[in-house]
Amino acid sequence: MVSEFLKDKLLNIYHRLYGRYGPQHWWPGDGAFEVIMGAILTQSASWANVEAALANLKARGLLDPAALRAIAQEELAHLIRPSVYFNVKARKVKAFVQHLGEQYDDDLEALLGKDAQPLRQELLSIFGIGEETADDILLYAANKPIFVIDAYTRRILDRLGLAPAQNGYSAYQLLLMEGLPHDVRLFNEYHALLDRHGVETCRKREPLCGECCLLDMCPAGARLSLQG
DNA sequence: ATCCTGAGTC
DNA sequence: GACTCTGGAT
């Protein structure tokens, strides 16, 4: 149960972040398949590295499920080398395109058209797709109103004193999804803004509290500011 | 709790 | 040289 006070606070945070950073254009018009590849490749990797890996695939016409099934896993690993953990990620990509071919004859829209919860369960059953990656796919490829939780989201909520009682993925997700209207555009932009804020201002070490648009509502920021 | 493991930043 | 990055599997 989320209070009206907290709901207002969550919307207030969104509006301040949007005012500070503007629209983030996350995964705009790249096509659902490329979004899914990006979601897998970006696990614990910086987006700049992922872009290099995706460019390698695109240059060889490999942003295509059948083509990815045809290529040797070792060769695929070499091409996605910039994205870190390339051997495991090559296996993850293979697992996804295998599933898509076997279960849907490569009809991605048929997969993404399923209801959110069954689709989420199905994605989680595929090797290499955990909760965050599944939710990335639900929100940014399938346009379902699901809030994506990641390390930035948790860190920012924690510092703001808004950490849920339990500290698992689903507790953070429940907090945000009960506290906000279920709007795809809002969830898309909000998550992207939290990441931008986490990278640029609310950094893991030495956060730049002096330039933070949320400083007046942040207990951690108040402490850090006093420390100078 | 450990493994995976490149590129950029400081 | 240490640290961080839009995690997940074992």
XYZ file of C-alpha atoms (C1' of nucleotides) in Angstrom:
248
model
C 0.000 0.000 0.000
C 1.585 3.248 -1.187
C 0.505 6.527 0.433
C -0.691 9.567 -1.502
C 2.287 11.403 -0.065
C 4.686 8.944 -1.642
C 2.824 9.019 -4.975
C 3.183 12.790 -5.123
C 6.841 12.467 -4.246
C 7.508 9.955 -7.031
C 5.827 12.229 -9.599
C 7.680 15.236 -8.229
C 10.995 13.407 -8.643
C 10.076 12.539 -12.224
C 9.212 16.098 -13.131
C 12.406 17.435 -11.611
C 14.565 14.905 -13.442
C 12.772 15.631 -16.709
C 13.245 19.359 -16.164
C 16.939 18.798 -15.465
C 17.847 16.341 -18.218
C 15.000 16.456 -20.750
C 13.828 13.459 -22.812
C 16.349 10.593 -22.971
C 15.229 8.883 -26.201
C 15.797 5.390 -24.900
C 15.609 2.745 -27.573
C 13.776 4.860 -30.133
C 12.771 3.150 -33.343
C 15.623 0.672 -33.474
C 13.159 -2.141 -33.894
C 12.135 -4.621 -31.235
C 14.761 -7.194 -32.124
C 17.640 -4.754 -31.816
C 16.213 -3.542 -28.518
C 16.263 -7.110 -27.202
C 19.844 -7.664 -28.340
C 20.826 -4.414 -26.650
C 19.053 -5.478 -23.462
C 21.089 -8.686 -23.299
C 24.399 -7.128 -24.280
C 24.118 -4.256 -21.831
C 24.119 -6.467 -18.741
C 26.905 -5.043 -16.565
C 28.372 -3.217 -19.535
C 28.460 0.444 -20.476
C 26.234 1.509 -23.344
C 29.187 2.752 -25.379
C 30.563 -0.797 -25.413
C 27.174 -2.206 -26.369
C 26.898 0.207 -29.282
C 30.212 -1.057 -30.634
C 29.026 -4.659 -30.367
C 25.692 -3.860 -32.030
C 27.486 -2.012 -34.832
C 29.585 -5.122 -35.500
C 26.438 -7.218 -35.753
C 24.588 -4.708 -37.906
C 27.497 -4.340 -40.330
C 27.293 -8.079 -41.027
C 23.518 -8.258 -41.251
C 23.385 -10.179 -37.992
C 20.580 -8.269 -36.311
C 18.375 -11.068 -37.494
C 17.361 -14.230 -35.620
C 17.988 -16.706 -38.444
C 21.389 -15.189 -39.197
C 22.310 -15.376 -35.521
C 21.349 -19.032 -35.383
C 23.497 -19.745 -38.412
C 26.705 -18.166 -37.141
C 29.089 -20.136 -34.932
C 28.884 -19.185 -31.253
C 32.640 -18.557 -31.138
C 32.432 -16.151 -34.065
C 29.467 -14.386 -32.498
C 31.436 -14.047 -29.267
C 34.272 -12.419 -31.184
C 31.924 -9.876 -32.800
C 30.324 -8.837 -29.511
C 33.664 -8.694 -27.747
C 33.373 -5.017 -26.724
C 30.251 -5.758 -24.660
C 32.160 -7.635 -21.896
C 31.509 -11.260 -20.881
C 31.264 -11.997 -24.585
C 31.323 -15.775 -24.260
C 28.358 -15.934 -21.886
C 26.534 -13.255 -23.824
C 27.004 -15.127 -27.096
C 25.378 -18.089 -25.398
C 22.557 -15.850 -24.152
C 21.899 -14.448 -27.636
C 21.902 -17.974 -29.036
C 19.412 -19.097 -26.388
C 17.017 -16.269 -27.265
C 17.057 -16.748 -31.047
C 16.767 -20.499 -30.541
C 13.612 -19.977 -28.480
C 12.214 -17.496 -30.997
C 12.776 -19.908 -33.877
C 11.485 -23.025 -32.166
C 8.429 -21.528 -30.468
C 7.422 -18.718 -32.850
C 9.032 -19.415 -36.208
C 10.827 -16.072 -35.738
C 7.556 -14.154 -35.448
C 8.739 -11.655 -32.850
C 5.420 -9.804 -32.787
C 3.680 -13.045 -31.830
C 5.972 -13.373 -28.815
C 5.762 -9.707 -27.802
C 1.993 -9.609 -28.324
C 1.350 -11.921 -25.388
C -0.010 -10.583 -22.098
C 2.626 -9.026 -19.882
C 2.756 -11.560 -17.056
C 2.808 -14.765 -19.156
C 5.348 -13.095 -21.449
C 7.512 -12.157 -18.462
C 7.445 -15.724 -17.141
C 8.345 -17.055 -20.571
C 11.258 -14.637 -20.979
C 12.571 -15.564 -17.528
C 12.691 -19.209 -18.589
C 15.226 -18.386 -21.320
C 18.923 -18.666 -20.401
C 20.459 -15.262 -19.810
C 17.231 -13.345 -19.239
C 16.708 -12.333 -15.612
C 14.221 -9.919 -14.101
C 15.791 -6.684 -15.303
C 16.401 -7.887 -18.849
C 12.890 -9.358 -19.034
C 11.439 -6.031 -17.931
C 13.633 -4.125 -20.402
C 12.106 -6.259 -23.124
C 8.569 -5.851 -21.787
C 8.842 -2.069 -21.582
C 11.162 -1.064 -24.415
C 10.421 -3.781 -27.002
C 6.850 -4.881 -26.208
C 5.588 -1.519 -24.921
C 4.035 -2.997 -21.787
C 3.648 -0.742 -18.731
C 6.333 -2.395 -16.572
C 8.805 -0.433 -14.451
C 12.406 -1.565 -14.940
C 14.516 -1.746 -11.778
C 18.293 -1.565 -11.949
C 21.240 -0.682 -9.755
C 20.761 3.051 -10.420
C 17.082 2.935 -9.482
C 17.870 1.194 -6.213
C 20.742 3.494 -5.335
C 18.733 6.648 -5.957
C 15.657 5.428 -4.061
C 17.879 4.246 -1.209
C 19.632 7.594 -0.926
C 16.301 9.419 -1.065
C 15.180 7.359 1.915
C 12.529 5.608 -0.193
C 13.861 2.050 -0.017
C 11.041 -0.496 0.353
C 10.899 -2.718 3.448
C 12.172 -5.768 1.550
C 15.172 -5.235 -0.631
C 14.514 -7.558 -3.540
C 13.827 -6.571 -7.148
C 10.063 -7.056 -6.873
C 9.754 -4.826 -3.797
C 11.257 -1.859 -5.673
C 9.123 -2.623 -8.690
C 5.947 -2.846 -6.605
C 6.719 0.486 -4.946
C 7.061 2.274 -8.277
C 4.187 0.521 -9.997
C 1.761 1.126 -7.132
C 2.978 4.677 -6.787
C 2.692 5.734 -10.432
C 0.055 5.616 -13.180
C 0.666 2.647 -15.495
C 1.754 4.620 -18.505
C 4.299 3.226 -20.982
C 5.695 6.634 -21.888
C 6.089 7.576 -18.219
C 7.803 4.298 -17.283
C 10.048 4.493 -20.339
C 11.201 8.026 -19.614
C 11.340 7.681 -15.831
C 13.695 4.708 -15.888
C 15.919 6.362 -18.482
C 16.035 9.540 -16.390
C 16.983 7.607 -13.246
C 19.865 6.053 -15.158
C 21.015 9.391 -16.505
C 20.863 10.826 -13.002
C 22.755 7.836 -11.591
C 25.511 8.100 -14.186
C 25.920 11.834 -14.137
C 25.001 13.100 -10.685
C 23.973 10.458 -8.149
C 27.162 8.508 -8.845
C 28.150 5.493 -6.818
C 31.252 7.135 -5.426
C 31.480 10.850 -4.855
C 27.965 11.849 -5.941
C 27.699 15.453 -7.123
C 25.156 16.515 -4.510
C 25.943 20.174 -5.108
C 24.351 20.008 -8.552
C 21.508 17.616 -7.675
C 17.960 18.685 -8.501
C 16.677 16.423 -5.703
C 19.035 17.622 -2.976
C 16.378 19.294 -0.805
C 14.436 16.037 -0.489
C 17.455 13.766 -0.007
C 18.642 12.693 3.453
C 21.823 11.151 2.039
C 22.531 14.365 0.138
C 22.061 16.404 3.298
C 24.682 14.273 5.048
C 27.095 14.300 2.137
C 26.747 18.058 1.718
C 27.574 18.671 5.365
C 30.688 16.567 4.960
C 31.724 18.998 2.239
C 29.655 -15.914 -2.775
C 32.149 -16.263 -7.253
C 32.583 -16.257 -12.197
C 32.381 -13.779 -16.601
C 36.136 -10.012 -18.591
C 36.370 -4.953 -22.601
C 36.724 -0.047 -22.691
C 36.800 4.230 -20.857
C 37.775 7.418 -16.775
C 40.276 8.995 -12.765
C 46.368 0.696 -11.072
C 41.637 0.883 -9.433
C 36.996 1.557 -10.540
C 32.603 1.448 -13.000
C 29.472 -0.136 -16.245
C 21.559 -0.027 -18.077
C 23.136 -8.592 -14.555
C 22.612 -13.427 -14.618
C 24.015 -18.218 -13.755
C 26.121 -21.435 -10.741
